[in-house]
PDB file of C-alpha atoms in Angstrom:
ATOM      1  CA  UNK A   1     100.738 -13.108  66.860  1.00 44.00           C
ATOM      2  CA  UNK A   2      96.939 -13.710  68.155  1.00 57.00           C
ATOM      3  CA  UNK A   3      95.671 -11.489  71.181  1.00 73.00           C
ATOM      4  CA  UNK A   4      93.966 -13.558  74.058  1.00 83.00           C
ATOM      5  CA  UNK A   5      90.630 -11.848  74.420  1.00 87.00           C
ATOM      6  CA  UNK A   6      90.856 -10.318  78.207  1.00 90.00           C
ATOM      7  CA  UNK A   7      86.893 -10.622  78.668  1.00 92.00           C
ATOM      8  CA  UNK A   8      86.984 -14.463  78.693  1.00 93.00           C
ATOM      9  CA  UNK A   9      88.585 -14.342  82.307  1.00 94.00           C
ATOM     10  CA  UNK A  10      85.790 -13.271  84.060  1.00 94.00           C
ATOM     11  CA  UNK A  11      83.505 -14.968  81.831  1.00 95.00           C
ATOM     12  CA  UNK A  12      85.502 -17.900  82.602  1.00 94.00           C
ATOM     13  CA  UNK A  13      85.180 -17.402  86.280  1.00 95.00           C
ATOM     14  CA  UNK A  14      81.708 -17.060  86.538  1.00 95.00           C
ATOM     15  CA  UNK A  15      81.397 -20.390  84.581  1.00 95.00           C
ATOM     16  CA  UNK A  16      83.551 -21.973  86.977  1.00 94.00           C
ATOM     17  CA  UNK A  17      81.669 -20.726  90.196  1.00 93.00           C
ATOM     18  CA  UNK A  18      78.538 -21.924  88.553  1.00 93.00           C
ATOM     19  CA  UNK A  19      79.289 -25.296  87.640  1.00 92.00           C
ATOM     20  CA  UNK A  20      81.986 -26.389  90.233  1.00 92.00           C
ATOM     21  CA  UNK A  21      80.854 -24.455  93.195  1.00 91.00           C
ATOM     22  CA  UNK A  22      77.271 -24.062  93.249  1.00 87.00           C
ATOM     23  CA  UNK A  23      76.917 -23.098  96.929  1.00 89.00           C
ATOM     24  CA  UNK A  24      78.847 -19.897  96.082  1.00 90.00           C
ATOM     25  CA  UNK A  25      76.549 -17.025  96.344  1.00 90.00           C
ATOM     26  CA  UNK A  26      77.116 -13.909  94.037  1.00 91.00           C
ATOM     27  CA  UNK A  27      75.214 -11.743  96.132  1.00 90.00           C
ATOM     28  CA  UNK A  28      76.803 -12.238  99.449  1.00 91.00           C
ATOM     29  CA  UNK A  29      79.520  -9.790 100.862  1.00 90.00           C
ATOM     30  CA  UNK A  30      82.835 -10.714 100.927  1.00 91.00           C
ATOM     31  CA  UNK A  31      84.245  -7.839 102.672  1.00 91.00           C
ATOM     32  CA  UNK A  32      82.709  -4.592 104.212  1.00 92.00           C
ATOM     33  CA  UNK A  33      84.604  -1.220 103.988  1.00 92.00           C
ATOM     34  CA  UNK A  34      84.082   1.295 106.146  1.00 92.00           C
ATOM     35  CA  UNK A  35      83.554   4.747 104.117  1.00 91.00           C
ATOM     36  CA  UNK A  36      84.650   8.119 105.662  1.00 91.00           C
ATOM     37  CA  UNK A  37      80.848   8.802 105.806  1.00 91.00           C
ATOM     38  CA  UNK A  38      80.568   5.977 108.179  1.00 89.00           C
ATOM     39  CA  UNK A  39      78.590   3.800 105.806  1.00 92.00           C
ATOM     40  CA  UNK A  40      79.632   0.149 105.084  1.00 92.00           C
ATOM     41  CA  UNK A  41      79.703  -0.981 101.871  1.00 92.00           C
ATOM     42  CA  UNK A  42      79.666  -4.786 101.359  1.00 93.00           C
ATOM     43  CA  UNK A  43      81.608  -5.739  98.657  1.00 93.00           C
ATOM     44  CA  UNK A  44      80.158  -8.881  96.861  1.00 94.00           C
ATOM     45  CA  UNK A  45      81.438 -11.411  94.149  1.00 93.00           C
ATOM     46  CA  UNK A  46      79.513  -9.655  91.402  1.00 94.00           C
ATOM     47  CA  UNK A  47      80.902  -6.717  92.379  1.00 94.00           C
ATOM     48  CA  UNK A  48      84.689  -7.677  92.159  1.00 94.00           C
ATOM     49  CA  UNK A  49      83.595  -9.654  88.443  1.00 95.00           C
ATOM     50  CA  UNK A  50      82.078  -6.474  87.044  1.00 95.00           C
ATOM     51  CA  UNK A  51      85.063  -4.396  88.390  1.00 95.00           C
ATOM     52  CA  UNK A  52      87.353  -6.862  86.622  1.00 95.00           C
ATOM     53  CA  UNK A  53      85.726  -6.952  83.449  1.00 95.00           C
ATOM     54  CA  UNK A  54      85.999  -3.183  83.295  1.00 95.00           C
ATOM     55  CA  UNK A  55      89.459  -3.009  83.686  1.00 95.00           C
ATOM     56  CA  UNK A  56      89.994  -5.913  80.993  1.00 94.00           C
ATOM     57  CA  UNK A  57      87.780  -3.634  78.752  1.00 93.00           C
ATOM     58  CA  UNK A  58      90.058  -1.043  79.502  1.00 92.00           C
ATOM     59  CA  UNK A  59      92.927  -3.019  78.599  1.00 89.00           C
ATOM     60  CA  UNK A  60      91.218  -4.530  75.163  1.00 87.00           C
ATOM     61  CA  UNK A  61      90.988  -1.065  73.931  1.00 87.00           C
ATOM     62  CA  UNK A  62      94.347   0.165  74.567  1.00 85.00           C
ATOM     63  CA  UNK A  63      95.609  -2.970  72.817  1.00 81.00           C
ATOM     64  CA  UNK A  64      93.383  -2.205  69.940  1.00 76.00           C
ATOM     65  CA  UNK A  65      94.762   1.372  69.467  1.00 76.00           C
ATOM     66  CA  UNK A  66      97.989   0.539  68.967  1.00 71.00           C
ATOM     67  CA  UNK A  67      99.517   0.505  65.462  1.00 67.00           C
ATOM     68  CA  UNK A  68      99.336  -3.076  63.978  1.00 61.00           C
ATOM     69  CA  UNK A  69      97.329  -4.510  66.711  1.00 56.00           C
ATOM     70  CA  UNK A  70      94.318  -6.652  66.731  1.00 58.00           C
ATOM     71  CA  UNK A  71      94.112  -8.771  63.701  1.00 71.00           C
ATOM     72  CA  UNK A  72      91.341 -10.187  61.970  1.00 77.00           C
ATOM     73  CA  UNK A  73      91.625 -13.196  64.353  1.00 81.00           C
ATOM     74  CA  UNK A  74      91.496 -11.261  67.442  1.00 81.00           C
ATOM     75  CA  UNK A  75      87.829  -9.647  66.040  1.00 81.00           C
ATOM     76  CA  UNK A  76      86.966 -13.393  65.563  1.00 87.00           C
ATOM     77  CA  UNK A  77      87.691 -14.606  68.791  1.00 88.00           C
ATOM     78  CA  UNK A  78      85.930 -11.611  70.500  1.00 89.00           C
ATOM     79  CA  UNK A  79      82.896 -12.288  68.841  1.00 91.00           C
ATOM     80  CA  UNK A  80      83.004 -16.000  69.715  1.00 93.00           C
ATOM     81  CA  UNK A  81      83.318 -14.908  73.245  1.00 93.00           C
ATOM     82  CA  UNK A  82      80.321 -12.499  73.015  1.00 94.00           C
ATOM     83  CA  UNK A  83      78.226 -15.156  71.052  1.00 94.00           C
ATOM     84  CA  UNK A  84      79.074 -17.848  73.576  1.00 94.00           C
ATOM     85  CA  UNK A  85      78.160 -15.399  76.496  1.00 94.00           C
ATOM     86  CA  UNK A  86      74.837 -14.538  75.143  1.00 95.00           C
ATOM     87  CA  UNK A  87      73.865 -17.843  74.356  1.00 95.00           C
ATOM     88  CA  UNK A  88      74.702 -19.026  77.828  1.00 94.00           C
ATOM     89  CA  UNK A  89      72.696 -15.829  79.604  1.00 95.00           C
ATOM     90  CA  UNK A  90      69.434 -16.490  76.906  1.00 94.00           C
ATOM     91  CA  UNK A  91      69.456 -20.371  77.296  1.00 94.00           C
ATOM     92  CA  UNK A  92      70.435 -21.196  80.780  1.00 92.00           C
ATOM     93  CA  UNK A  93      68.631 -20.405  83.965  1.00 90.00           C
ATOM     94  CA  UNK A  94      71.897 -20.159  86.173  1.00 90.00           C
ATOM     95  CA  UNK A  95      73.455 -17.163  83.705  1.00 93.00           C
ATOM     96  CA  UNK A  96      70.237 -14.912  83.732  1.00 92.00           C
ATOM     97  CA  UNK A  97      71.316 -12.606  86.254  1.00 93.00           C
ATOM     98  CA  UNK A  98      72.144  -9.081  86.305  1.00 93.00           C
ATOM     99  CA  UNK A  99      75.901  -9.872  86.917  1.00 94.00           C
ATOM    100  CA  UNK A 100      76.098 -12.016  83.726  1.00 95.00           C
ATOM    101  CA  UNK A 101      74.140  -9.548  81.633  1.00 96.00           C
ATOM    102  CA  UNK A 102      76.475  -7.033  82.410  1.00 96.00           C
ATOM    103  CA  UNK A 103      79.625  -9.270  81.583  1.00 95.00           C
ATOM    104  CA  UNK A 104      78.288  -9.836  78.322  1.00 95.00           C
ATOM    105  CA  UNK A 105      77.411  -6.343  77.421  1.00 95.00           C
ATOM    106  CA  UNK A 106      81.244  -5.686  78.195  1.00 95.00           C
ATOM    107  CA  UNK A 107      82.189  -8.312  75.894  1.00 94.00           C
ATOM    108  CA  UNK A 108      79.797  -6.813  73.261  1.00 94.00           C
ATOM    109  CA  UNK A 109      81.714  -3.352  73.779  1.00 93.00           C
ATOM    110  CA  UNK A 110      84.712  -5.071  73.473  1.00 90.00           C
ATOM    111  CA  UNK A 111      83.895  -6.640  69.896  1.00 90.00           C
ATOM    112  CA  UNK A 112      82.496  -3.438  68.337  1.00 90.00           C
ATOM    113  CA  UNK A 113      85.263  -0.835  69.643  1.00 88.00           C
ATOM    114  CA  UNK A 114      87.680  -3.117  68.031  1.00 82.00           C
ATOM    115  CA  UNK A 115      85.837  -3.146  64.744  1.00 84.00           C
ATOM    116  CA  UNK A 116      85.478   0.694  64.827  1.00 85.00           C
ATOM    117  CA  UNK A 117      89.551   1.163  65.759  1.00 81.00           C
ATOM    118  CA  UNK A 118      90.315  -1.038  62.894  1.00 75.00           C
ATOM    119  CA  UNK A 119      88.514   0.773  60.460  1.00 80.00           C
ATOM    120  CA  UNK A 120      89.402   3.980  61.570  1.00 71.00           C
ATOM    121  CA  UNK A 121      93.321   2.491  61.605  1.00 63.00           C
ATOM    122  CA  UNK A 122      92.347   1.429  57.769  1.00 60.00           C
ATOM    123  CA  UNK A 123      91.018   4.954  56.743  1.00 62.00           C
ATOM    124  CA  UNK A 124      94.357   6.763  58.317  1.00 58.00           C
ATOM    125  CA  UNK A 125      96.605   4.258  56.723  1.00 56.00           C
ATOM    126  CA  UNK A 126      95.112   4.487  53.287  1.00 58.00           C
ATOM    127  CA  UNK A 127      94.913   8.327  53.609  1.00 62.00           C
ATOM    128  CA  UNK A 128      98.746   8.302  54.669  1.00 57.00           C
ATOM    129  CA  UNK A 129     100.461   7.369  51.174  1.00 58.00           C
ATOM    130  CA  UNK A 130      98.436   9.967  49.317  1.00 51.00           C
ATOM    131  CA  UNK A 131      99.602  12.726  51.880  1.00 51.00           C
ATOM    132  CA  UNK A 132     103.329  11.135  51.385  1.00 55.00           C
ATOM    133  CA  UNK A 133     103.056  11.207  47.818  1.00 59.00           C
ATOM    134  CA  UNK A 134     102.076  15.025  47.882  1.00 57.00           C
ATOM    135  CA  UNK A 135     104.628  16.207  50.285  1.00 60.00           C
ATOM    136  CA  UNK A 136     107.424  13.936  48.388  1.00 55.00           C
ATOM    137  CA  UNK A 137     106.177  15.992  44.993  1.00 62.00           C
ATOM    138  CA  UNK A 138     106.158  18.908  46.944  1.00 59.00           C
ATOM    139  CA  UNK A 139     109.860  18.348  48.203  1.00 59.00           C
ATOM    140  CA  UNK A 140     111.429  17.440  44.558  1.00 59.00           C
ATOM    141  CA  UNK A 141     113.103  20.629  43.252  1.00 56.00           C
ATOM    142  CA  UNK A 142     112.088  22.158  40.328  1.00 55.00           C
ATOM    143  CA  UNK A 143     113.792  20.900  36.744  1.00 54.00           C
ATOM    144  CA  UNK A 144     116.354  23.230  35.856  1.00 55.00           C
ATOM    145  CA  UNK A 145     116.454  23.647  32.102  1.00 52.00           C
ATOM    146  CA  UNK A 146     119.990  23.451  30.753  1.00 52.00           C
ATOM    147  CA  UNK A 147     121.441  26.927  30.079  1.00 53.00           C
ATOM    148  CA  UNK A 148     122.444  27.742  26.432  1.00 49.00           C
ATOM    149  CA  UNK A 149     125.240  30.393  25.587  1.00 51.00           C
ATOM    150  CA  UNK A 150     123.698  33.302  23.807  1.00 52.00           C
ATOM    151  CA  UNK A 151     124.585  33.260  20.199  1.00 52.00           C
ATOM    152  CA  UNK A 152     127.403  35.776  19.155  1.00 54.00           C
ATOM    153  CA  UNK A 153     126.188  39.199  18.025  1.00 54.00           C
ATOM    154  CA  UNK A 154     127.311  39.524  14.417  1.00 55.00           C
ATOM    155  CA  UNK A 155     130.546  41.543  13.424  1.00 54.00           C
ATOM    156  CA  UNK A 156     129.574  45.343  12.783  1.00 55.00           C
ATOM    157  CA  UNK A 157     130.295  45.817   9.022  1.00 52.00           C
ATOM    158  CA  UNK A 158     132.835  47.980   7.986  1.00 52.00           C
ATOM    159  CA  UNK A 159     132.003  51.509   6.980  1.00 52.00           C
ATOM    160  CA  UNK A 160     130.805  52.266   3.473  1.00 50.00           C
ATOM    161  CA  UNK A 161     133.802  53.518   1.302  1.00 49.00           C
ATOM    162  CA  UNK A 162     131.745  56.559   0.286  1.00 49.00           C
ATOM    163  CA  UNK A 163     132.270  57.934   3.595  1.00 46.00           C
ATOM    164  CA  UNK A 164     135.706  59.468   2.767  1.00 48.00           C
ATOM    165  CA  UNK A 165     134.484  61.274  -0.491  1.00 47.00           C
ATOM    166  CA  UNK A 166     131.632  62.663   1.353  1.00 47.00           C
ATOM    167  CA  UNK A 167     133.856  64.301   4.323  1.00 44.00           C
ATOM    168  CA  UNK A 168     136.256  65.344   1.231  1.00 49.00           C
ATOM    169  CA  UNK A 169     133.046  66.909  -0.355  1.00 48.00           C
ATOM    170  CA  UNK A 170     132.184  68.669   2.746  1.00 45.00           C
ATOM    171  CA  UNK A 171     135.279  70.386   3.227  1.00 47.00           C
ATOM    172  CA  UNK A 172     135.481  71.509  -0.190  1.00 51.00           C
ATOM    173  CA  UNK A 173     131.941  72.973   0.214  1.00 49.00           C
ATOM    174  CA  UNK A 174     133.075  75.092   3.159  1.00 49.00           C
ATOM    175  CA  UNK A 175     136.601  76.677   2.372  1.00 51.00           C
ATOM    176  CA  UNK A 176     138.851  77.880   5.305  1.00 52.00           C
ATOM    177  CA  UNK A 177     138.039  81.425   6.766  1.00 53.00           C
ATOM    178  CA  UNK A 178     140.121  84.435   5.999  1.00 55.00           C
ATOM    179  CA  UNK A 179     140.698  87.457   7.905  1.00 55.00           C
ATOM    180  CA  UNK A 180     138.272  90.364   7.184  1.00 53.00           C
ATOM    181  CA  UNK A 181     139.274  93.633   6.953  1.00 57.00           C
ATOM    182  CA  UNK A 182     138.340  96.541   9.422  1.00 55.00           C
ATOM    183  CA  UNK A 183     135.593  98.536   8.340  1.00 56.00           C
ATOM    184  CA  UNK A 184     135.809 102.073   9.669  1.00 61.00           C
ATOM    185  CA  UNK A 185     132.153 103.505  10.589  1.00 55.00           C
ATOM    186  CA  UNK A 186     131.949 107.231  10.970  1.00 55.00           C
ATOM    187  CA  UNK A 187     130.465 108.089  14.626  1.00 52.00           C
ATOM    188  CA  UNK A 188     127.075 110.325  13.765  1.00 53.00           C
ATOM    189  CA  UNK A 189     128.312 112.271  17.298  1.00 54.00           C
ATOM    190  CA  UNK A 190     131.674 113.445  16.172  1.00 49.00           C
ATOM    191  CA  UNK A 191     131.945 117.364  15.025  1.00 51.00           C
ATOM    192  CA  UNK A 192     134.078 116.220  11.825  1.00 51.00           C
ATOM    193  CA  UNK A 193     132.509 116.543   8.873  1.00 50.00           C
ATOM    194  CA  UNK A 194     133.211 113.694   6.491  1.00 51.00           C
ATOM    195  CA  UNK A 195     135.050 115.298   3.820  1.00 49.00           C
ATOM    196  CA  UNK A 196     137.561 113.623   1.636  1.00 50.00           C
ATOM    197  CA  UNK A 197     139.877 116.619   1.715  1.00 51.00           C
ATOM    198  CA  UNK A 198     140.068 116.874   5.474  1.00 48.00           C
ATOM    199  CA  UNK A 199     140.602 112.875   6.402  1.00 50.00           C
ATOM    200  CA  UNK A 200     144.145 112.251   7.364  1.00 51.00           C
ATOM    201  CA  UNK A 201     146.517 110.474   5.285  1.00 50.00           C
ATOM    202  CA  UNK A 202     144.295 111.943   1.912  1.00 47.00           C
ATOM    203  CA  UNK A 203     147.593 113.934   0.820  1.00 48.00           C
ATOM    204  CA  UNK A 204     145.675 117.335   0.342  1.00 47.00           C
ATOM    205  CA  UNK A 205     147.020 120.454   1.737  1.00 48.00           C
ATOM    206  CA  UNK A 206     145.170 122.245   4.758  1.00 49.00           C
ATOM    207  CA  UNK A 207     142.518 124.913   4.277  1.00 49.00           C
ATOM    208  CA  UNK A 208     143.489 127.890   4.552  1.00 48.00           C
ATOM    209  CA  UNK A 209     140.544 128.696   7.234  1.00 49.00           C
ATOM    210  CA  UNK A 210     142.451 126.257   9.345  1.00 46.00           C
ATOM    211  CA  UNK A 211     144.445 127.915  12.068  1.00 49.00           C
ATOM    212  CA  UNK A 212     148.003 127.195  11.932  1.00 50.00           C
ATOM    213  CA  UNK A 213     149.658 125.706  14.766  1.00 44.00           C
TER     214      UNK A 213
END
């Protein structure tokens, strides 16, 4: 839907007054307001048109800032309005006033702000797909490799048959231990004299020097 150039309204009102109501003055006060300071503020038709133009310019900027607003046709219409108003200000003497000049400046601001907003919106729209693709790639879970069961370990080889003969040879080399015979070691501190004839159990008769019991 093509948007209507709102700045055309105050320019059209100015043209209507100039061509159809030539007796109306833009500088005569319409209303006088008394301020708190006590001074009277005269409001003229020029002031009303300029205030209306400023408010409509604000509406145009808000319209252009919305997503998907201000098509190329809207910018073309704003350019046509600005070109026609500038031509009237330059060529016709009735439009050579400060009021009309300010209205032309407002229409120029409307055209340039629309272009700036469109360029900004195009840059943001071009950057949005790249950011969305990066976020989509980051959101994708990593590919999981298929798990393979490990190959079964080879069965243990049976023991070599040579182990049994080796054990038998070790058993033969080490015979079973036998009980050792006790060895009597004479005590050097004993007063007995080592003599085969005096040892008990030797079968010899006692010496005549030994006293009888």
